[in-house]
């Protein structure tokens, strides 16, 4: 068995929808961070040929049925590396499914990294992996990097960002039913206007202190939050609960939801807040984590 590959949760600290492009996609700008110790885990062992599909385990494995991004990633990788040794993949699913924190995209990206690490074909390169990632979905390229970035375009333009080492978050998911076309429904409710010009690239960002991140995020919102609230009214409850936690510096929706997060500037403060919220809302999925 190979070394396990971690698929960290993706957090959209900001998510601006700048307009609807002529090709029908939405132009965005998002400050993205990743949870350093909250995510799924993939492992790889030699397997039979043909590939039989990813094996699911973990508390949220039951939420995945039918086609999934990991199997699509394997299929796309095999086209690039047809002589690669067959592999058996096992996914331990600890992130809620379709929750706005990039679980499926993170899993697909981790599968690509894992397959590449176990592939003897010299022809597979980082540009190859990025090309595959772009085919799989808008969030897969950023999850392939799994580092803080400003994400622009439709998710394909990624500029590295430095975050402070002491930025922490509490992640909260209410465990509600999520429609399969959740993101499409949220964007339909947003009703973004047509893009009239190409937005300028964001200048290089370097945040020295947590308050620098807070200040930046406070001036840039998640444009999907209002339409997502109409689809998931419980978001109002989550944001209320997060905002009343001791030490909360900012509470917001991630992605198209329904997961929300609160930012903190100390590990102990975040962990105490997560424990307090768990007492009040024992049925919610709640995790404290460091962001990076």
Coordinates of C-alpha atoms in Angstrom, one line a residue:
X1 CA 0.0 0.0 0.0
X2 CA 1.3 3.5 -0.9
X3 CA 1.5 6.4 1.6
X4 CA -2.0 7.8 2.2
X5 CA -2.8 11.0 0.3
X6 CA -4.7 13.7 2.3
X7 CA -7.6 15.5 0.6
X8 CA -8.1 18.7 2.7
X9 CA -11.3 20.6 2.9
X10 CA -11.3 23.7 0.7
X11 CA -12.5 27.0 2.3
X12 CA -13.6 30.0 0.2
X13 CA -12.7 32.8 2.6
X14 CA -14.2 35.1 -0.1
X15 CA -16.1 34.3 -3.3
X16 CA -16.9 37.2 -5.6
X17 CA -19.0 36.5 -8.7
X18 CA -17.9 39.2 -11.2
X19 CA -20.4 38.4 -13.9
X20 CA -21.7 35.8 -16.4
X21 CA -19.3 35.3 -19.3
X22 CA -20.4 34.9 -23.0
X23 CA -19.6 31.2 -22.7
X24 CA -22.2 30.8 -20.0
X25 CA -19.6 30.3 -17.1
X26 CA -19.2 32.7 -14.3
X27 CA -16.1 34.9 -13.8
X28 CA -15.1 34.7 -10.1
X29 CA -12.5 35.9 -7.7
X30 CA -11.9 33.9 -4.5
X31 CA -9.4 33.8 -1.6
X32 CA -9.1 30.1 -1.0
X33 CA -7.5 28.3 2.0
X34 CA -7.3 24.7 3.0
X35 CA -7.9 22.9 6.3
X36 CA -4.6 21.4 7.4
X37 CA -6.1 18.6 9.5
X38 CA -9.7 18.1 8.3
X39 CA -10.3 16.2 5.1
X40 CA -10.6 12.8 3.4
X41 CA -7.9 10.2 2.9
X42 CA -7.1 8.1 -0.2
X43 CA -4.8 5.1 -0.4
X44 CA -3.6 3.1 -3.4
X45 CA -2.6 -0.5 -3.7
X46 CA -1.8 -2.6 -6.8
X47 CA -5.1 -3.7 -8.2
X48 CA -6.7 -5.8 -10.9
X49 CA -7.2 -4.7 -14.5
X50 CA -9.6 -3.3 -15.5
X51 CA -10.1 -0.7 -12.7
X52 CA -13.1 -1.8 -10.6
X53 CA -14.0 1.6 -9.0
X54 CA -13.0 3.3 -5.8
X55 CA -13.7 1.5 -2.6
X56 CA -15.6 3.7 -0.1
X57 CA -15.3 3.8 3.7
X58 CA -15.7 6.4 6.4
X59 CA -18.7 8.2 8.0
X60 CA -19.9 9.9 4.8
X61 CA -19.2 7.1 2.4
X62 CA -23.0 6.3 2.2
X63 CA -23.6 9.8 0.7
X64 CA -21.8 8.9 -2.5
X65 CA -23.6 6.7 -5.1
X66 CA -23.1 6.1 -8.8
X67 CA -20.5 8.1 -10.7
X68 CA -18.0 10.1 -8.7
X69 CA -15.1 12.4 -9.4
X70 CA -12.4 9.9 -8.2
X71 CA -13.4 7.3 -10.8
X72 CA -13.5 10.1 -13.4
X73 CA -10.0 11.2 -12.4
X74 CA -8.8 7.6 -12.8
X75 CA -10.3 7.3 -16.2
X76 CA -8.8 10.6 -17.3
X77 CA -5.4 9.7 -15.8
X78 CA -5.4 6.4 -17.6
X79 CA -5.8 8.1 -21.0
X80 CA -2.7 10.2 -20.3
X81 CA -0.8 7.1 -18.9
X82 CA -2.2 4.0 -20.6
X83 CA 0.8 1.9 -19.5
X84 CA 0.5 2.7 -15.8
X85 CA 0.1 -0.2 -13.4
X86 CA -3.5 -0.9 -12.4
X87 CA -4.4 0.5 -9.0
X88 CA -7.0 -0.1 -6.4
X89 CA -8.1 3.1 -4.6
X90 CA -9.8 3.4 -1.2
X91 CA -11.4 6.6 -0.1
X92 CA -12.1 7.3 3.6
X93 CA -14.8 9.9 3.5
X94 CA -14.7 12.2 6.5
X95 CA -16.1 15.4 4.8
X96 CA -19.8 15.8 4.3
X97 CA -20.9 15.3 0.7
X98 CA -21.8 18.3 -1.6
X99 CA -21.1 20.7 1.3
X100 CA -19.3 23.7 -0.3
X101 CA -15.9 22.7 1.0
X102 CA -14.7 20.9 -2.1
X103 CA -14.9 17.3 -0.9
X104 CA -15.4 15.6 -4.3
X105 CA -12.9 18.0 -6.0
X106 CA -10.3 17.4 -3.2
X107 CA -10.8 13.7 -3.6
X108 CA -10.3 13.8 -7.4
X109 CA -7.2 16.0 -7.0
X110 CA -5.8 13.6 -4.3
X111 CA -6.4 10.7 -6.6
X112 CA -4.4 12.4 -9.4
X113 CA -1.5 13.1 -7.0
X114 CA -1.6 9.6 -5.7
X115 CA -1.7 8.0 -9.2
X116 CA 1.1 10.2 -10.4
X117 CA 3.3 9.3 -7.4
X118 CA 2.8 5.6 -8.1
X119 CA 3.2 5.8 -11.9
X120 CA 6.5 4.9 -13.5
X121 CA 5.7 6.7 -16.8
X122 CA 8.1 9.6 -17.1
X123 CA 5.6 11.4 -19.4
X124 CA 3.2 12.4 -16.6
X125 CA 4.1 15.9 -15.5
X126 CA 2.5 18.6 -13.4
X127 CA 1.1 20.3 -16.5
X128 CA -0.5 17.0 -17.4
X129 CA -2.1 16.7 -14.0
X130 CA -3.4 20.3 -14.2
X131 CA -4.8 19.7 -17.7
X132 CA -6.7 16.6 -16.3
X133 CA -7.9 18.6 -13.3
X134 CA -9.3 21.3 -15.5
X135 CA -11.4 18.7 -17.3
X136 CA -12.9 17.4 -14.1
X137 CA -14.3 20.6 -12.6
X138 CA -13.7 24.2 -11.6
X139 CA -12.5 23.4 -8.1
X140 CA -10.2 20.5 -9.0
X141 CA -7.2 22.6 -10.1
X142 CA -7.1 24.6 -6.9
X143 CA -7.5 21.3 -4.9
X144 CA -4.7 19.8 -6.8
X145 CA -2.4 22.6 -5.4
X146 CA -4.1 22.5 -1.9
X147 CA -2.3 25.7 -1.0
X148 CA -3.7 29.2 -0.3
X149 CA -4.4 31.1 -3.6
X150 CA -6.4 33.8 -5.2
X151 CA -8.5 31.9 -7.7
X152 CA -9.8 33.8 -10.7
X153 CA -11.3 33.2 -14.2
X154 CA -13.6 30.2 -13.9
X155 CA -11.2 28.6 -11.4
X156 CA -8.2 28.0 -13.7
X157 CA -6.1 31.0 -12.7
X158 CA -4.3 30.4 -9.5
X159 CA -2.0 32.9 -7.8
X160 CA -0.2 31.8 -4.6
X161 CA -1.0 33.7 -1.4
X162 CA 0.8 33.6 2.0
X163 CA -1.4 33.2 5.0
X164 CA -0.3 33.6 8.6
X165 CA 0.5 30.4 10.5
X166 CA -2.0 31.2 13.3
X167 CA -5.2 31.4 11.3
X168 CA -7.8 29.0 12.6
X169 CA -11.4 28.1 11.7
X170 CA -14.4 26.3 13.0
X171 CA -16.3 24.5 10.2
X172 CA -20.0 23.7 10.6
X173 CA -22.3 21.6 8.4
X174 CA -26.0 21.1 9.4
X175 CA -26.4 17.7 7.8
X176 CA -29.4 18.7 5.7
X177 CA -30.4 17.1 2.5
X178 CA -28.6 18.6 -0.5
X179 CA -30.1 18.5 -4.1
X180 CA -27.8 17.0 -6.8
X181 CA -28.0 20.3 -8.7
X182 CA -27.3 22.5 -5.7
X183 CA -24.7 24.7 -7.3
X184 CA -26.8 25.3 -10.4
X185 CA -29.8 26.2 -8.2
X186 CA -27.7 28.7 -6.2
X187 CA -26.3 30.3 -9.3
X188 CA -29.8 30.5 -10.8
X189 CA -31.0 32.3 -7.7
X190 CA -28.0 34.7 -7.9
X191 CA -29.0 35.8 -11.4
X192 CA -25.5 37.3 -12.2
X193 CA -25.4 40.1 -14.8
X194 CA -23.4 39.6 -18.0
X195 CA -19.7 40.4 -17.8
X196 CA -18.9 43.6 -19.7
X197 CA -15.1 43.6 -19.4
X198 CA -12.2 41.4 -18.4
X199 CA -11.5 42.0 -14.7
X200 CA -7.9 42.9 -13.7
X201 CA -5.7 40.3 -12.1
X202 CA -5.5 40.6 -8.3
X203 CA -2.1 41.9 -7.1
X204 CA 0.1 39.5 -5.2
X205 CA -1.1 39.1 -1.6
X206 CA 0.8 38.4 1.6
X207 CA -1.0 38.4 4.9
X208 CA 1.3 38.7 7.9
X209 CA -1.3 38.5 10.6
X210 CA -4.8 37.0 11.0
X211 CA -6.3 40.5 11.3
X212 CA -4.9 41.2 7.8
X213 CA -6.9 38.3 6.4
X214 CA -10.0 39.4 8.4
X215 CA -9.7 42.9 7.0
X216 CA -9.4 41.7 3.4
X217 CA -12.3 39.2 3.8
X218 CA -14.5 41.8 5.4
X219 CA -14.4 44.0 2.3
X220 CA -15.0 41.0 0.0
X221 CA -18.0 38.8 0.6
X222 CA -19.3 35.5 -0.7
X223 CA -21.8 36.5 -3.4
X224 CA -23.5 33.1 -3.2
X225 CA -24.5 33.5 0.4
X226 CA -27.8 35.3 -0.2
X227 CA -29.1 32.9 -2.8
X228 CA -27.8 29.9 -0.8
X229 CA -29.7 31.1 2.2
X230 CA -32.9 30.8 0.2
X231 CA -32.1 27.2 -0.7
X232 CA -30.9 26.4 2.9
X233 CA -32.6 28.6 5.5
X234 CA -30.5 26.8 8.2
X235 CA -27.5 28.9 7.0
X236 CA -29.1 31.8 9.0
X237 CA -29.0 29.7 12.1
X238 CA -25.4 28.5 11.6
X239 CA -24.1 32.1 11.0
X240 CA -26.0 33.3 14.1
X241 CA -24.5 30.5 16.2
X242 CA -21.0 31.1 14.8
X243 CA -21.1 34.9 15.3
X244 CA -22.0 34.4 19.0
X245 CA -18.9 32.2 19.7
X246 CA -16.2 33.7 21.9
X247 CA -13.3 34.9 19.8
X248 CA -15.1 34.7 16.4
X249 CA -13.6 37.3 14.1
X250 CA -15.7 36.6 11.0
X251 CA -18.4 34.1 10.0
X252 CA -19.4 33.2 6.5
X253 CA -20.6 30.6 4.0
X254 CA -18.1 28.6 2.1
X255 CA -18.7 28.0 -1.6
X256 CA -22.3 27.4 -2.5
X257 CA -22.9 25.9 1.0
X258 CA -24.3 24.7 3.2
X259 CA -21.1 24.5 5.2
X260 CA -20.2 27.7 7.1
X261 CA -17.0 28.8 8.9
X262 CA -15.9 31.1 11.6
X263 CA -12.3 32.5 11.7
X264 CA -10.2 32.7 14.9
X265 CA -6.6 33.8 15.7
X266 CA -5.7 31.1 18.2
X267 CA -6.0 27.3 18.2
X268 CA -7.3 27.0 21.7
X269 CA -9.9 29.7 21.1
X270 CA -11.2 27.8 18.0
X271 CA -11.2 24.4 19.8
X272 CA -13.1 25.8 22.8
X273 CA -15.6 27.5 20.5
X274 CA -16.1 24.2 18.6
X275 CA -16.7 22.3 21.8
X276 CA -19.2 24.9 23.0
X277 CA -21.1 24.8 19.7
X278 CA -21.1 21.0 19.7
X279 CA -22.9 21.1 23.1
X280 CA -25.6 23.4 21.7
X281 CA -25.9 21.7 18.3
X282 CA -24.9 18.0 18.8
X283 CA -26.4 17.0 15.4
X284 CA -24.2 19.3 13.4
X285 CA -20.8 18.3 11.9
X286 CA -18.4 20.6 13.6
X287 CA -14.6 20.7 13.3
X288 CA -11.8 23.1 14.5
X289 CA -8.8 23.4 12.2
X290 CA -5.8 25.4 11.2
X291 CA -6.0 27.1 7.8
X292 CA -3.1 27.2 5.3

